Amino acid sequence: GESVGLHLPTLSVQEGDNSIINCAYSNSASDYFIWYKQESGKGPQFIIDIRSNMDKRQGQRVTVLLNKTVKHLSLQIAATQPGDSAVYFCAEYYTGGFKTIFGAGTRLFVKA
Amino acid sequence: DSGVTQTPKHLITATGQRVTLRCSPRSGDLSVYWYQQSLDQGLQFLIQYYNGEERAKGNILERFSAQQFPDLHSELNLSSLELGDSALYFCASSAVGASTEAFFGQGTRLTVV
């Protein structure tokens, strides 16, 4: 069935370092891949998405890489800050299905 | 603040009972999504409505139902509650029916005792 999973359940990084959060997906038919951030006590917040025909997309301090050959997605956060501490979900979206399927999440800890 | 309002924030009820969760989407958004978040299942898509009509369905139990009203607010009804239904229930909204960017509310924490 459909599934989006994560390689690492927790990641701890030093403030100022770059963070890389990885994700494996299984549904090759997905049109978009998405990253959401969920801070404690809040709902998920959209960070960035990438269309399935792209391999890289950059946002503000974030870069998403898509490797369709190995069905792998990653989120890179530059100069990680304490405010980046949260759970990060990768997700996939299939336009025909009108729904976003979320993975299990990775918790990012930023050490001061 | 995402602009999506969910009420109540917390709800404690007994097994076998029925509850209604309410969601007001962002102003102007036509789509509403419901998700269930539990520790062992992550974020599970339940159902989507677009402009009053059901658009997509996920792993929603038959004991659960939802609707979207003419003013675009939505309600999720959970009946014959079981202990395993304890979870965070999130509502999200987006402007259109097919969007990768959804805006989530702060959720309703349901505890079934």
Short mmCIF file of C-alpha atoms in Angstrom, two decimals:
data_model
loop_
_atom_site.label_atom_id
_atom_site.label_comp_id
_atom_site.label_asym_id
_atom_site.label_seq_id
_atom_site.Cartn_x
_atom_site.Cartn_y
_atom_site.Cartn_z
CA GLY A 1 0.00 0.00 0.00
CA GLU A 2 0.97 3.63 0.09
CA SER A 3 3.66 4.48 2.56
CA VAL A 4 6.21 7.15 3.22
CA GLY A 5 8.86 6.36 5.76
CA LEU A 6 11.85 7.95 7.44
CA HIS A 7 15.37 6.67 7.90
CA LEU A 8 16.11 8.34 11.24
CA PRO A 9 13.58 8.89 14.00
CA THR A 10 15.75 11.48 15.81
CA LEU A 11 18.51 13.84 14.75
CA SER A 12 20.58 16.02 17.02
CA VAL A 13 22.68 18.85 15.56
CA GLN A 14 24.72 21.75 16.87
CA GLU A 15 23.37 25.23 16.38
CA GLY A 16 24.85 26.71 13.24
CA ASP A 17 25.50 23.36 11.59
CA ASN A 18 23.59 22.09 8.58
CA SER A 19 20.91 19.43 9.09
CA ILE A 20 19.91 16.71 6.69
CA ILE A 21 16.68 14.82 7.20
CA ASN A 22 16.06 11.80 5.00
CA CYS A 23 12.97 10.04 3.81
CA ALA A 24 12.17 7.01 1.66
CA TYR A 25 8.94 6.75 -0.29
CA SER A 26 7.25 3.91 -2.11
CA ASN A 27 4.62 5.41 -4.41
CA SER A 28 6.23 6.23 -7.75
CA ALA A 29 2.98 7.77 -8.97
CA SER A 30 3.18 10.71 -6.57
CA ASP A 31 3.20 14.09 -8.28
CA TYR A 32 4.71 16.08 -5.45
CA PHE A 33 6.81 15.48 -2.39
CA ILE A 34 6.43 17.77 0.57
CA TRP A 35 8.08 18.62 3.85
CA TYR A 36 6.12 19.76 6.88
CA LYS A 37 7.39 20.93 10.26
CA GLN A 38 5.50 20.33 13.48
CA GLU A 39 6.48 22.20 16.61
CA SER A 40 5.39 20.97 20.00
CA GLY A 41 1.72 21.66 20.64
CA LYS A 42 1.06 22.91 17.12
CA GLY A 43 -0.25 21.59 13.88
CA PRO A 44 2.07 20.76 10.98
CA GLN A 45 3.33 23.70 8.95
CA PHE A 46 4.20 23.51 5.26
CA ILE A 47 7.89 24.12 4.51
CA ILE A 48 8.51 23.31 0.88
CA ASP A 49 7.42 20.97 -1.88
CA ILE A 50 9.04 19.58 -4.99
CA ARG A 51 7.41 18.37 -8.13
CA SER A 52 8.23 14.81 -9.13
CA ASN A 53 9.93 15.93 -12.37
CA MET A 54 12.48 18.02 -10.46
CA ASP A 55 15.50 16.87 -8.47
CA LYS A 56 16.24 19.97 -6.41
CA ARG A 57 14.39 22.94 -5.06
CA GLN A 58 15.61 25.67 -2.76
CA GLY A 59 13.76 27.83 -0.31
CA GLN A 60 14.78 30.10 2.48
CA ARG A 61 17.57 28.18 4.30
CA VAL A 62 16.09 24.89 3.08
CA THR A 63 16.81 22.68 0.12
CA VAL A 64 14.88 19.60 -0.89
CA LEU A 65 16.52 16.91 -2.99
CA LEU A 66 14.63 14.19 -4.80
CA ASN A 67 16.24 11.03 -6.12
CA LYS A 68 13.60 9.08 -7.98
CA THR A 69 15.99 6.27 -8.89
CA VAL A 70 16.24 5.16 -5.28
CA LYS A 71 12.96 6.76 -4.14
CA HIS A 72 14.69 9.03 -1.68
CA LEU A 73 13.85 12.53 -0.49
CA SER A 74 15.89 14.76 1.77
CA LEU A 75 15.52 18.12 3.47
CA GLN A 76 18.61 20.16 4.11
CA ILE A 77 18.45 23.01 6.60
CA ALA A 78 21.33 25.45 6.50
CA ALA A 79 22.71 27.08 9.66
CA THR A 80 20.28 25.26 11.91
CA GLN A 81 18.77 27.40 14.65
CA PRO A 82 17.06 26.53 17.95
CA GLY A 83 13.76 27.49 16.34
CA ASP A 84 14.22 24.64 13.89
CA SER A 85 13.74 22.11 16.67
CA ALA A 86 10.61 20.22 15.71
CA VAL A 87 9.33 17.04 14.12
CA TYR A 88 9.74 16.99 10.36
CA PHE A 89 7.42 14.98 8.16
CA CYS A 90 7.93 14.07 4.58
CA ALA A 91 4.76 13.53 2.62
CA GLU A 92 3.67 12.69 -0.87
CA TYR A 93 0.82 14.00 -2.92
CA TYR A 94 -0.88 12.43 -5.89
CA THR A 95 -3.02 14.94 -7.73
CA GLY A 96 -5.52 12.32 -8.83
CA GLY A 97 -6.06 11.21 -5.26
CA PHE A 98 -6.44 14.70 -3.77
CA LYS A 99 -4.74 13.67 -0.57
CA THR A 100 -1.41 14.02 1.16
CA ILE A 101 0.11 10.93 2.74
CA PHE A 102 2.49 11.61 5.61
CA GLY A 103 5.48 9.66 6.79
CA ALA A 104 6.32 8.82 10.39
CA GLY A 105 8.37 11.93 11.22
CA THR A 106 11.90 12.76 12.37
CA ARG A 107 12.52 14.73 15.51
CA LEU A 108 15.25 17.36 15.15
CA PHE A 109 17.03 18.60 18.28
CA VAL A 110 19.21 21.68 17.97
CA LYS A 111 21.86 22.00 20.65
CA ALA A 112 22.92 25.51 21.64
CA ASP B 1 -1.45 31.48 13.60
CA SER B 2 -2.53 29.44 10.57
CA GLY B 3 -6.02 30.92 10.44
CA VAL B 4 -7.64 27.52 10.95
CA THR B 5 -9.65 27.23 14.14
CA GLN B 6 -10.49 23.97 15.83
CA THR B 7 -12.74 23.47 18.81
CA PRO B 8 -12.59 22.15 21.39
CA LYS B 9 -8.86 21.96 22.13
CA HIS B 10 -9.29 19.09 24.55
CA LEU B 11 -12.02 16.53 24.96
CA ILE B 12 -12.31 13.70 27.44
CA THR B 13 -15.11 11.22 27.02
CA ALA B 14 -16.04 7.65 27.86
CA THR B 15 -16.01 4.61 25.63
CA GLY B 16 -19.18 4.19 23.63
CA GLN B 17 -19.89 7.90 23.49
CA ARG B 18 -20.17 10.21 20.49
CA VAL B 19 -18.34 13.51 20.00
CA THR B 20 -18.25 16.24 17.39
CA LEU B 21 -15.12 18.13 16.48
CA ARG B 22 -15.45 21.45 14.72
CA CYS B 23 -13.20 23.21 12.25
CA SER B 24 -13.34 26.67 10.73
CA PRO B 25 -11.02 26.94 7.71
CA ARG B 26 -9.00 29.98 6.72
CA SER B 27 -11.11 32.70 5.24
CA GLY B 28 -11.72 31.91 1.58
CA ASP B 29 -10.41 28.34 1.66
CA LEU B 30 -12.76 25.87 0.04
CA SER B 31 -11.04 22.61 1.02
CA VAL B 32 -11.03 21.05 4.44
CA TYR B 33 -9.03 17.99 5.42
CA TRP B 34 -9.18 15.88 8.56
CA TYR B 35 -6.20 13.96 9.94
CA GLN B 36 -5.72 11.73 12.94
CA GLN B 37 -2.37 11.75 14.73
CA SER B 38 -1.51 9.03 17.18
CA LEU B 39 1.85 7.93 18.54
CA ASP B 40 1.98 4.66 16.66
CA GLN B 41 0.33 5.72 13.40
CA GLY B 42 1.67 9.17 12.67
CA LEU B 43 -0.56 11.49 10.68
CA GLN B 44 -3.33 9.53 9.01
CA PHE B 45 -5.49 11.16 6.37
CA LEU B 46 -9.17 10.67 7.09
CA ILE B 47 -11.22 12.68 4.63
CA GLN B 48 -11.33 15.80 2.46
CA TYR B 49 -14.21 18.07 1.53
CA TYR B 50 -14.21 20.66 -1.19
CA ASN B 51 -16.90 23.30 -1.29
CA GLY B 52 -19.35 21.09 0.57
CA GLU B 53 -18.70 17.88 -1.32
CA GLU B 54 -16.61 14.90 -0.27
CA ARG B 55 -13.47 14.90 -2.44
CA ALA B 56 -11.23 12.16 -1.06
CA LYS B 57 -11.40 9.49 1.56
CA GLY B 58 -8.62 7.84 3.52
CA ASN B 59 -8.68 5.20 6.22
CA ILE B 60 -11.71 6.62 7.95
CA LEU B 61 -13.65 4.20 10.10
CA GLU B 62 -17.35 3.65 9.51
CA ARG B 63 -17.96 4.96 13.04
CA PHE B 64 -16.55 8.31 11.89
CA SER B 65 -18.25 10.75 9.59
CA ALA B 66 -17.74 14.29 8.47
CA GLN B 67 -19.47 17.04 6.62
CA GLN B 68 -18.78 20.52 5.33
CA PHE B 69 -21.50 23.10 5.68
CA PRO B 70 -22.49 25.94 3.31
CA ASP B 71 -20.44 28.40 5.36
CA LEU B 72 -17.48 26.03 4.74
CA HIS B 73 -16.91 25.03 8.33
CA SER B 74 -16.60 21.32 8.89
CA GLU B 75 -17.45 18.85 11.59
CA LEU B 76 -15.99 15.43 12.30
CA ASN B 77 -18.31 13.09 14.15
CA LEU B 78 -16.85 10.18 16.06
CA SER B 79 -19.24 7.62 17.49
CA SER B 80 -19.10 4.41 19.54
CA LEU B 81 -15.75 5.62 20.79
CA GLU B 82 -13.05 3.16 21.73
CA LEU B 83 -9.88 3.60 23.73
CA GLY B 84 -7.89 3.37 20.53
CA ASP B 85 -9.59 6.47 19.15
CA SER B 86 -7.64 8.59 21.61
CA ALA B 87 -5.51 10.85 19.45
CA LEU B 88 -4.95 14.34 18.14
CA TYR B 89 -7.37 15.25 15.39
CA PHE B 90 -6.22 17.93 13.00
CA CYS B 91 -8.16 19.91 10.52
CA ALA B 92 -6.42 21.62 7.64
CA SER B 93 -7.59 23.84 4.84
CA SER B 94 -6.41 24.95 1.44
CA ALA B 95 -7.66 27.39 -1.11
CA VAL B 96 -8.31 24.88 -3.82
CA GLY B 97 -9.22 21.23 -4.07
CA ALA B 98 -5.80 20.02 -5.12
CA SER B 99 -3.00 21.58 -3.17
CA THR B 100 0.26 20.49 -1.61
CA GLU B 101 0.14 23.34 0.89
CA ALA B 102 -2.45 22.92 3.58
CA PHE B 103 -2.81 25.07 6.67
CA PHE B 104 -3.34 23.13 9.86
CA GLY B 105 -5.21 24.06 12.99
CA GLN B 106 -3.82 23.37 16.43
CA GLY B 107 -5.80 20.18 16.77
CA THR B 108 -8.27 18.65 19.17
CA ARG B 109 -6.84 16.20 21.66
CA LEU B 110 -9.37 13.46 22.26
CA THR B 111 -8.98 11.18 25.24
CA VAL B 112 -11.31 8.21 25.53
CA VAL B 113 -11.43 6.69 29.00
#
